[in-house]
PDB file of C-alpha atoms and ligand atoms in Angstrom:
ATOM      1  CA  MET A  44      30.496 -33.673  -9.700  1.00  0.00           C
ATOM      2  CA  ARG A  45      27.516 -34.069 -12.096  1.00  0.00           C
ATOM      3  CA  ILE A  46      24.498 -36.228 -11.569  1.00  0.00           C
ATOM      4  CA  GLU A  47      22.796 -37.572 -14.736  1.00  0.00           C
ATOM      5  CA  VAL A  48      19.896 -39.818 -15.274  1.00  0.00           C
ATOM      6  CA  ASP A  49      20.047 -42.272 -18.445  1.00  0.00           C
ATOM      7  CA  TRP A  50      16.324 -41.675 -19.667  1.00  0.00           C
ATOM      8  CA  THR A  51      16.458 -44.837 -21.692  1.00  0.00           C
ATOM      9  CA  ARG A  52      16.828 -46.984 -18.422  1.00  0.00           C
ATOM     10  CA  CYS A  53      15.029 -45.193 -15.760  1.00  0.00           C
ATOM     11  CA  ASP A  54      11.850 -47.090 -14.765  1.00  0.00           C
ATOM     12  CA  GLY A  55      10.673 -44.469 -12.152  1.00  0.00           C
ATOM     13  CA  HIS A  56      11.207 -46.474  -9.120  1.00  0.00           C
ATOM     14  CA  GLY A  57      11.649 -43.075  -7.308  1.00  0.00           C
ATOM     15  CA  LEU A  58      14.400 -44.362  -5.109  1.00  0.00           C
ATOM     16  CA  CYS A  59      16.864 -41.632  -6.419  1.00  0.00           C
ATOM     17  CA  GLY A  60      14.555 -38.827  -5.061  1.00  0.00           C
ATOM     18  CA  LEU A  61      14.517 -39.988  -1.622  1.00  0.00           C
ATOM     19  CA  LEU A  62      18.475 -40.897  -1.573  1.00  0.00           C
ATOM     20  CA  LEU A  63      19.661 -37.552  -3.172  1.00  0.00           C
ATOM     21  CA  PRO A  64      16.877 -35.017  -2.402  1.00  0.00           C
ATOM     22  CA  GLU A  65      19.457 -32.221  -2.878  1.00  0.00           C
ATOM     23  CA  ASN A  66      19.734 -32.806  -6.402  1.00  0.00           C
ATOM     24  CA  LEU A  67      16.712 -34.613  -7.483  1.00  0.00           C
ATOM     25  CA  ALA A  68      12.961 -34.904  -6.822  1.00  0.00           C
ATOM     26  CA  ASN A  69      10.116 -37.300  -8.119  1.00  0.00           C
ATOM     27  CA  ASP A  70       7.371 -36.428  -9.951  1.00  0.00           C
ATOM     28  CA  THR A  71       4.206 -37.864  -9.273  1.00  0.00           C
ATOM     29  CA  ASP A  72       4.986 -41.214 -11.356  1.00  0.00           C
ATOM     30  CA  GLY A  73       8.029 -41.739  -9.383  1.00  0.00           C
ATOM     31  CA  PHE A  74      10.337 -40.592 -12.198  1.00  0.00           C
ATOM     32  CA  PRO A  75      13.241 -38.120 -11.280  1.00  0.00           C
ATOM     33  CA  VAL A  76      13.174 -34.202 -11.649  1.00  0.00           C
ATOM     34  CA  VAL A  77      16.709 -33.151 -11.769  1.00  0.00           C
ATOM     35  CA  ARG A  78      16.543 -29.943  -9.634  1.00  0.00           C
ATOM     36  CA  ASP A  79      20.182 -29.187 -10.003  1.00  0.00           C
ATOM     37  CA  PRO A  80      22.964 -31.547 -11.748  1.00  0.00           C
ATOM     38  CA  GLU A  81      25.795 -30.160  -9.984  1.00  0.00           C
ATOM     39  CA  VAL A  82      26.496 -32.426  -6.852  1.00  0.00           C
ATOM     40  CA  ALA A  83      28.039 -30.295  -3.875  1.00  0.00           C
ATOM     41  CA  PRO A  84      31.413 -31.673  -2.416  1.00  0.00           C
ATOM     42  CA  GLY A  85      29.360 -32.923   0.615  1.00  0.00           C
ATOM     43  CA  ASN A  86      26.785 -34.637  -0.916  1.00  0.00           C
ATOM     44  CA  VAL A  87      28.861 -36.850  -3.064  1.00  0.00           C
ATOM     45  CA  HIS A  88      28.630 -39.955  -0.575  1.00  0.00           C
ATOM     46  CA  HIS A  89      24.626 -39.637  -0.965  1.00  0.00           C
ATOM     47  CA  ALA A  90      25.222 -39.280  -4.727  1.00  0.00           C
ATOM     48  CA  ARG A  91      27.443 -42.776  -4.776  1.00  0.00           C
ATOM     49  CA  ARG A  92      24.669 -44.401  -2.430  1.00  0.00           C
ATOM     50  CA  ALA A  93      21.920 -43.495  -4.962  1.00  0.00           C
ATOM     51  CA  VAL A  94      23.761 -44.564  -7.794  1.00  0.00           C
ATOM     52  CA  SER A  95      24.487 -47.928  -6.506  1.00  0.00           C
ATOM     53  CA  ALA A  96      20.816 -47.997  -5.351  1.00  0.00           C
ATOM     54  CA  CYS A  97      19.151 -47.687  -8.649  1.00  0.00           C
ATOM     55  CA  PRO A  98      17.852 -51.024  -9.664  1.00  0.00           C
ATOM     56  CA  ALA A  99      17.731 -49.751 -13.345  1.00  0.00           C
ATOM     57  CA  LEU A 100      21.412 -48.472 -13.500  1.00  0.00           C
ATOM     58  CA  ALA A 101      20.229 -45.558 -14.793  1.00  0.00           C
ATOM     59  CA  LEU A 102      21.878 -42.842 -12.609  1.00  0.00           C
ATOM     60  CA  ARG A 103      25.807 -41.619 -13.394  1.00  0.00           C
ATOM     61  CA  LEU A 104      27.903 -39.501 -11.386  1.00  0.00           C
ATOM     62  CA  SER A 105      30.614 -37.661 -13.737  1.00  0.00           C
ATOM     63  CA  ARG A 106      32.943 -35.046 -13.537  1.00  0.00           C
ATOM     64  CA  PRO A 107      32.010 -32.150 -15.805  1.00  0.00           C
TER      65      PRO A 107
HETATM   66  S1  SF4 B  82      16.102 -44.810  -8.880  1.00  0.00           S
HETATM   67 FE1  SF4 B  82      16.923 -45.161 -11.126  1.00  0.00          FE
HETATM   68  S2  SF4 B  82      15.361 -45.992 -12.035  1.00  0.00           S
HETATM   69 FE2  SF4 B  82      14.504 -45.291 -10.263  1.00  0.00          FE
HETATM   70  S3  SF4 B  82      13.677 -43.209 -10.576  1.00  0.00           S
HETATM   71 FE3  SF4 B  82      15.696 -43.055 -10.056  1.00  0.00          FE
HETATM   72  S4  SF4 B  82      16.894 -42.929 -11.697  1.00  0.00           S
HETATM   73 FE4  SF4 B  82      14.932 -44.062 -12.225  1.00  0.00          FE
END
């Protein structure tokens, strides 16, 4: 699975970097930095939680 950020929607709330630190980090303004878009099978539940928690509906989990 891949995690993707819709940059047209992201408001830099910074939640996703906290909820999915294996794949995302936050820059100094709270916007995500994609460290690795490939979500390991063991982290898919963390990725789903991050997608659900994003207040801007800016995160998507998709199959490559
Ligand atoms: S939680 Fe959503 S709005 Fe906030 S930084 Fe992450 S992608 Fe952007």
